């Protein structure tokens, strides 16, 4: 009888040891880094969770309306990547919200062509295929595109007009947009 208890006890210890080893393997697999994607490389380059982007809130997911493009949410915004050699583009939370409101990559502004850039005095800008978004803590995020953007650029940009303080709105025969120091209007015809 003593012999069978010792045998049972050894069997229980072997099972417990195997269960511990299996748990360690599962934990190692869970902690294994994801595929080394362009977004992951850019996240690491800016300091991982200790950098501007903050911690990851999601895994990479397909970007709506663009084949092969992916996005990933982070604590302080979204990273966007498309297979067009433009690299990873970072959209801070304020600019990202406006871009998403306008339809993201498949919307009025299209894909991001640059990263957020600080212009001084709290002004941030990001360029897109068909426009720009300006952000300030006071005015929030505002997009400029189309004929208003052309007039804005040709007239001297934010140095002359300031940043947009609202979105485009309909006027008789066209659209207008308010800026800190001017109102730009485009009329049909």
PDB file of C-alpha atoms in Angstrom:
ATOM      1  CA  UNK A   1       0.000   0.000   0.000  1.00  0.00           C
ATOM      2  CA  UNK A   2       2.831   2.398   0.785  1.00  0.00           C
ATOM      3  CA  UNK A   3       4.277   1.779  -2.614  1.00  0.00           C
ATOM      4  CA  UNK A   4       1.087   2.747  -4.476  1.00  0.00           C
ATOM      5  CA  UNK A   5       0.758   5.993  -2.480  1.00  0.00           C
ATOM      6  CA  UNK A   6       4.308   6.943  -3.351  1.00  0.00           C
ATOM      7  CA  UNK A   7       3.597   6.116  -6.998  1.00  0.00           C
ATOM      8  CA  UNK A   8       0.414   8.203  -6.958  1.00  0.00           C
ATOM      9  CA  UNK A   9       2.208  11.098  -5.285  1.00  0.00           C
ATOM     10  CA  UNK A  10       4.947  11.002  -7.957  1.00  0.00           C
ATOM     11  CA  UNK A  11       2.302  10.923 -10.659  1.00  0.00           C
ATOM     12  CA  UNK A  12       0.592  13.989  -9.123  1.00  0.00           C
ATOM     13  CA  UNK A  13       3.926  15.842  -8.906  1.00  0.00           C
ATOM     14  CA  UNK A  14       4.699  14.993 -12.549  1.00  0.00           C
ATOM     15  CA  UNK A  15       1.283  16.310 -13.631  1.00  0.00           C
ATOM     16  CA  UNK A  16       1.736  19.498 -11.581  1.00  0.00           C
ATOM     17  CA  UNK A  17       5.197  20.028 -13.060  1.00  0.00           C
ATOM     18  CA  UNK A  18       3.838  19.493 -16.598  1.00  0.00           C
ATOM     19  CA  UNK A  19       0.972  21.927 -15.919  1.00  0.00           C
ATOM     20  CA  UNK A  20       3.500  24.555 -14.748  1.00  0.00           C
ATOM     21  CA  UNK A  21       5.628  24.034 -17.847  1.00  0.00           C
ATOM     22  CA  UNK A  22       2.548  24.314 -20.084  1.00  0.00           C
ATOM     23  CA  UNK A  23       1.514  27.523 -18.317  1.00  0.00           C
ATOM     24  CA  UNK A  24       5.019  28.987 -18.819  1.00  0.00           C
ATOM     25  CA  UNK A  25       4.923  28.087 -22.531  1.00  0.00           C
ATOM     26  CA  UNK A  26       1.468  29.671 -22.919  1.00  0.00           C
ATOM     27  CA  UNK A  27       2.653  32.842 -21.152  1.00  0.00           C
ATOM     28  CA  UNK A  28       5.758  33.013 -23.344  1.00  0.00           C
ATOM     29  CA  UNK A  29       3.581  32.646 -26.459  1.00  0.00           C
ATOM     30  CA  UNK A  30       1.225  35.389 -25.248  1.00  0.00           C
ATOM     31  CA  UNK A  31       4.169  37.727 -24.613  1.00  0.00           C
ATOM     32  CA  UNK A  32       5.829  36.968 -27.939  1.00  0.00           C
ATOM     33  CA  UNK A  33       6.094  40.160 -30.006  1.00  0.00           C
ATOM     34  CA  UNK A  34       3.704  40.559 -32.903  1.00  0.00           C
ATOM     35  CA  UNK A  35       5.010  40.435 -36.449  1.00  0.00           C
ATOM     36  CA  UNK A  36       7.443  43.279 -36.951  1.00  0.00           C
ATOM     37  CA  UNK A  37       5.123  45.522 -38.941  1.00  0.00           C
ATOM     38  CA  UNK A  38       5.836  49.073 -40.071  1.00  0.00           C
ATOM     39  CA  UNK A  39       3.486  50.464 -37.407  1.00  0.00           C
ATOM     40  CA  UNK A  40       5.129  48.391 -34.677  1.00  0.00           C
ATOM     41  CA  UNK A  41       8.589  49.554 -35.780  1.00  0.00           C
ATOM     42  CA  UNK A  42       7.459  53.211 -35.764  1.00  0.00           C
ATOM     43  CA  UNK A  43       5.862  52.774 -32.317  1.00  0.00           C
ATOM     44  CA  UNK A  44       9.095  51.351 -30.938  1.00  0.00           C
ATOM     45  CA  UNK A  45      11.152  54.128 -32.592  1.00  0.00           C
ATOM     46  CA  UNK A  46       9.130  56.834 -30.825  1.00  0.00           C
ATOM     47  CA  UNK A  47       9.538  55.196 -27.411  1.00  0.00           C
ATOM     48  CA  UNK A  48       6.864  52.485 -27.259  1.00  0.00           C
ATOM     49  CA  UNK A  49       4.275  53.099 -24.526  1.00  0.00           C
ATOM     50  CA  UNK A  50       6.544  55.773 -22.988  1.00  0.00           C
ATOM     51  CA  UNK A  51       6.579  57.882 -26.182  1.00  0.00           C
ATOM     52  CA  UNK A  52       4.092  60.347 -27.625  1.00  0.00           C
ATOM     53  CA  UNK A  53       1.802  57.605 -28.950  1.00  0.00           C
ATOM     54  CA  UNK A  54       1.331  55.974 -25.550  1.00  0.00           C
ATOM     55  CA  UNK A  55       0.231  52.391 -25.049  1.00  0.00           C
ATOM     56  CA  UNK A  56      -1.441  50.241 -27.702  1.00  0.00           C
ATOM     57  CA  UNK A  57      -5.238  50.130 -27.459  1.00  0.00           C
ATOM     58  CA  UNK A  58      -5.862  47.767 -30.371  1.00  0.00           C
ATOM     59  CA  UNK A  59      -4.151  45.470 -32.787  1.00  0.00           C
ATOM     60  CA  UNK A  60      -3.648  46.521 -36.408  1.00  0.00           C
ATOM     61  CA  UNK A  61      -6.875  46.400 -38.390  1.00  0.00           C
ATOM     62  CA  UNK A  62      -7.759  46.996 -42.042  1.00  0.00           C
ATOM     63  CA  UNK A  63      -8.395  50.657 -42.869  1.00  0.00           C
ATOM     64  CA  UNK A  64     -11.861  51.174 -44.314  1.00  0.00           C
ATOM     65  CA  UNK A  65     -12.074  51.820 -48.063  1.00  0.00           C
ATOM     66  CA  UNK A  66      -8.370  51.225 -48.784  1.00  0.00           C
ATOM     67  CA  UNK A  67      -7.127  47.780 -49.797  1.00  0.00           C
ATOM     68  CA  UNK A  68      -3.931  46.872 -47.960  1.00  0.00           C
ATOM     69  CA  UNK A  69      -3.978  49.866 -45.598  1.00  0.00           C
ATOM     70  CA  UNK A  70      -4.033  49.328 -41.830  1.00  0.00           C
ATOM     71  CA  UNK A  71      -4.604  51.435 -38.742  1.00  0.00           C
ATOM     72  CA  UNK A  72      -3.868  50.874 -35.086  1.00  0.00           C
ATOM     73  CA  UNK A  73      -5.239  52.798 -32.123  1.00  0.00           C
ATOM     74  CA  UNK A  74      -2.949  54.074 -29.402  1.00  0.00           C
ATOM     75  CA  UNK A  75      -3.551  55.986 -26.203  1.00  0.00           C
ATOM     76  CA  UNK A  76      -2.948  59.383 -27.864  1.00  0.00           C
ATOM     77  CA  UNK A  77      -4.094  58.837 -31.454  1.00  0.00           C
ATOM     78  CA  UNK A  78      -3.939  56.500 -34.434  1.00  0.00           C
ATOM     79  CA  UNK A  79      -1.151  55.202 -36.674  1.00  0.00           C
ATOM     80  CA  UNK A  80      -2.004  54.732 -40.371  1.00  0.00           C
ATOM     81  CA  UNK A  81      -0.025  52.752 -42.937  1.00  0.00           C
ATOM     82  CA  UNK A  82      -0.724  52.012 -46.602  1.00  0.00           C
ATOM     83  CA  UNK A  83       1.460  50.075 -48.996  1.00  0.00           C
ATOM     84  CA  UNK A  84       2.402  53.183 -50.990  1.00  0.00           C
ATOM     85  CA  UNK A  85       5.896  53.843 -49.588  1.00  0.00           C
ATOM     86  CA  UNK A  86       4.663  56.924 -47.726  1.00  0.00           C
ATOM     87  CA  UNK A  87       5.497  55.235 -44.435  1.00  0.00           C
ATOM     88  CA  UNK A  88       3.568  55.252 -41.187  1.00  0.00           C
ATOM     89  CA  UNK A  89       1.539  58.394 -40.533  1.00  0.00           C
ATOM     90  CA  UNK A  90       0.619  59.471 -37.018  1.00  0.00           C
ATOM     91  CA  UNK A  91      -2.678  61.231 -36.340  1.00  0.00           C
ATOM     92  CA  UNK A  92      -2.970  62.730 -32.857  1.00  0.00           C
ATOM     93  CA  UNK A  93      -6.338  62.354 -31.209  1.00  0.00           C
ATOM     94  CA  UNK A  94      -7.681  65.844 -32.071  1.00  0.00           C
ATOM     95  CA  UNK A  95      -6.685  65.683 -35.729  1.00  0.00           C
ATOM     96  CA  UNK A  96      -7.723  62.033 -36.009  1.00  0.00           C
ATOM     97  CA  UNK A  97     -11.243  62.814 -34.749  1.00  0.00           C
ATOM     98  CA  UNK A  98     -11.754  65.464 -37.444  1.00  0.00           C
ATOM     99  CA  UNK A  99     -10.277  63.200 -40.148  1.00  0.00           C
ATOM    100  CA  UNK A 100     -12.577  60.338 -39.110  1.00  0.00           C
ATOM    101  CA  UNK A 101     -15.580  62.702 -39.001  1.00  0.00           C
ATOM    102  CA  UNK A 102     -14.829  63.616 -42.625  1.00  0.00           C
ATOM    103  CA  UNK A 103     -14.661  59.949 -43.699  1.00  0.00           C
ATOM    104  CA  UNK A 104     -11.030  58.983 -42.974  1.00  0.00           C
ATOM    105  CA  UNK A 105      -8.908  57.788 -45.910  1.00  0.00           C
ATOM    106  CA  UNK A 106     -12.003  57.311 -48.068  1.00  0.00           C
ATOM    107  CA  UNK A 107     -13.431  60.758 -47.264  1.00  0.00           C
ATOM    108  CA  UNK A 108     -12.992  64.331 -48.447  1.00  0.00           C
ATOM    109  CA  UNK A 109      -9.340  64.641 -47.362  1.00  0.00           C
ATOM    110  CA  UNK A 110      -8.049  61.233 -48.460  1.00  0.00           C
ATOM    111  CA  UNK A 111      -4.965  59.594 -46.958  1.00  0.00           C
ATOM    112  CA  UNK A 112      -2.482  61.430 -44.720  1.00  0.00           C
ATOM    113  CA  UNK A 113       0.618  62.564 -46.613  1.00  0.00           C
ATOM    114  CA  UNK A 114       2.546  63.858 -43.621  1.00  0.00           C
ATOM    115  CA  UNK A 115       2.694  63.575 -39.867  1.00  0.00           C
ATOM    116  CA  UNK A 116       1.467  66.151 -37.402  1.00  0.00           C
ATOM    117  CA  UNK A 117       3.793  69.125 -37.364  1.00  0.00           C
ATOM    118  CA  UNK A 118       3.977  71.813 -34.689  1.00  0.00           C
ATOM    119  CA  UNK A 119       3.921  75.343 -36.111  1.00  0.00           C
ATOM    120  CA  UNK A 120       4.370  77.151 -32.788  1.00  0.00           C
ATOM    121  CA  UNK A 121       1.914  78.792 -30.383  1.00  0.00           C
ATOM    122  CA  UNK A 122       0.128  75.444 -29.916  1.00  0.00           C
ATOM    123  CA  UNK A 123      -0.784  75.169 -33.621  1.00  0.00           C
ATOM    124  CA  UNK A 124      -0.522  71.705 -35.170  1.00  0.00           C
ATOM    125  CA  UNK A 125      -1.013  70.893 -38.858  1.00  0.00           C
ATOM    126  CA  UNK A 126      -1.353  67.663 -40.789  1.00  0.00           C
ATOM    127  CA  UNK A 127      -1.480  67.353 -44.570  1.00  0.00           C
ATOM    128  CA  UNK A 128      -3.645  64.931 -46.556  1.00  0.00           C
ATOM    129  CA  UNK A 129      -4.073  64.087 -50.231  1.00  0.00           C
ATOM    130  CA  UNK A 130      -6.860  66.664 -50.625  1.00  0.00           C
ATOM    131  CA  UNK A 131      -6.489  69.079 -47.736  1.00  0.00           C
ATOM    132  CA  UNK A 132      -5.129  69.960 -44.321  1.00  0.00           C
ATOM    133  CA  UNK A 133      -6.282  69.833 -40.739  1.00  0.00           C
ATOM    134  CA  UNK A 134      -5.188  72.497 -38.271  1.00  0.00           C
ATOM    135  CA  UNK A 135      -5.491  72.010 -34.523  1.00  0.00           C
ATOM    136  CA  UNK A 136      -5.143  74.394 -31.595  1.00  0.00           C
ATOM    137  CA  UNK A 137      -6.351  73.846 -28.033  1.00  0.00           C
ATOM    138  CA  UNK A 138      -8.534  76.961 -28.402  1.00  0.00           C
ATOM    139  CA  UNK A 139     -10.138  76.272 -31.819  1.00  0.00           C
ATOM    140  CA  UNK A 140     -10.008  72.473 -31.898  1.00  0.00           C
ATOM    141  CA  UNK A 141      -9.448  70.618 -35.179  1.00  0.00           C
ATOM    142  CA  UNK A 142     -10.635  72.201 -38.423  1.00  0.00           C
ATOM    143  CA  UNK A 143     -10.171  70.956 -41.980  1.00  0.00           C
ATOM    144  CA  UNK A 144      -9.480  73.060 -45.070  1.00  0.00           C
ATOM    145  CA  UNK A 145      -9.871  71.605 -48.559  1.00  0.00           C
ATOM    146  CA  UNK A 146     -10.926  72.362 -52.104  1.00  0.00           C
ATOM    147  CA  UNK A 147     -11.084  75.913 -53.422  1.00  0.00           C
ATOM    148  CA  UNK A 148     -10.910  77.399 -49.910  1.00  0.00           C
ATOM    149  CA  UNK A 149      -7.566  75.618 -49.382  1.00  0.00           C
ATOM    150  CA  UNK A 150      -6.262  76.940 -52.720  1.00  0.00           C
ATOM    151  CA  UNK A 151      -7.202  80.507 -51.756  1.00  0.00           C
ATOM    152  CA  UNK A 152      -5.742  80.020 -48.280  1.00  0.00           C
ATOM    153  CA  UNK A 153      -2.385  78.818 -49.642  1.00  0.00           C
ATOM    154  CA  UNK A 154      -2.215  81.418 -52.444  1.00  0.00           C
ATOM    155  CA  UNK A 155      -3.144  84.213 -50.024  1.00  0.00           C
ATOM    156  CA  UNK A 156      -0.383  83.478 -47.516  1.00  0.00           C
ATOM    157  CA  UNK A 157      -1.691  80.624 -45.363  1.00  0.00           C
ATOM    158  CA  UNK A 158      -2.029  80.666 -41.600  1.00  0.00           C
ATOM    159  CA  UNK A 159       0.543  83.469 -41.279  1.00  0.00           C
ATOM    160  CA  UNK A 160      -1.916  85.847 -42.974  1.00  0.00           C
ATOM    161  CA  UNK A 161      -5.353  84.401 -42.198  1.00  0.00           C
ATOM    162  CA  UNK A 162      -4.720  82.553 -38.935  1.00  0.00           C
ATOM    163  CA  UNK A 163      -6.109  79.072 -38.443  1.00  0.00           C
ATOM    164  CA  UNK A 164      -9.652  78.041 -39.300  1.00  0.00           C
ATOM    165  CA  UNK A 165     -12.137  78.561 -36.471  1.00  0.00           C
ATOM    166  CA  UNK A 166     -14.966  76.637 -38.093  1.00  0.00           C
ATOM    167  CA  UNK A 167     -15.763  74.343 -40.971  1.00  0.00           C
ATOM    168  CA  UNK A 168     -16.969  75.263 -44.446  1.00  0.00           C
ATOM    169  CA  UNK A 169     -20.552  76.489 -44.685  1.00  0.00           C
ATOM    170  CA  UNK A 170     -22.908  77.230 -47.568  1.00  0.00           C
ATOM    171  CA  UNK A 171     -23.330  80.807 -48.837  1.00  0.00           C
ATOM    172  CA  UNK A 172     -25.183  82.097 -51.885  1.00  0.00           C
ATOM    173  CA  UNK A 173     -23.591  80.384 -54.899  1.00  0.00           C
ATOM    174  CA  UNK A 174     -20.693  78.847 -52.961  1.00  0.00           C
ATOM    175  CA  UNK A 175     -19.015  78.087 -49.653  1.00  0.00           C
ATOM    176  CA  UNK A 176     -17.149  80.092 -47.021  1.00  0.00           C
ATOM    177  CA  UNK A 177     -14.920  79.363 -44.053  1.00  0.00           C
ATOM    178  CA  UNK A 178     -14.033  81.545 -41.068  1.00  0.00           C
ATOM    179  CA  UNK A 179     -10.420  81.978 -39.996  1.00  0.00           C
ATOM    180  CA  UNK A 180      -8.947  83.883 -37.060  1.00  0.00           C
ATOM    181  CA  UNK A 181      -8.298  87.003 -39.178  1.00  0.00           C
ATOM    182  CA  UNK A 182     -10.466  86.585 -42.272  1.00  0.00           C
ATOM    183  CA  UNK A 183     -13.382  84.881 -43.969  1.00  0.00           C
ATOM    184  CA  UNK A 184     -12.542  83.095 -47.228  1.00  0.00           C
ATOM    185  CA  UNK A 185     -15.329  82.620 -49.753  1.00  0.00           C
ATOM    186  CA  UNK A 186     -15.531  80.634 -52.966  1.00  0.00           C
ATOM    187  CA  UNK A 187     -18.365  81.234 -55.410  1.00  0.00           C
ATOM    188  CA  UNK A 188     -19.453  79.075 -58.317  1.00  0.00           C
ATOM    189  CA  UNK A 189     -18.949  80.377 -61.803  1.00  0.00           C
TER     190      UNK A 189
END
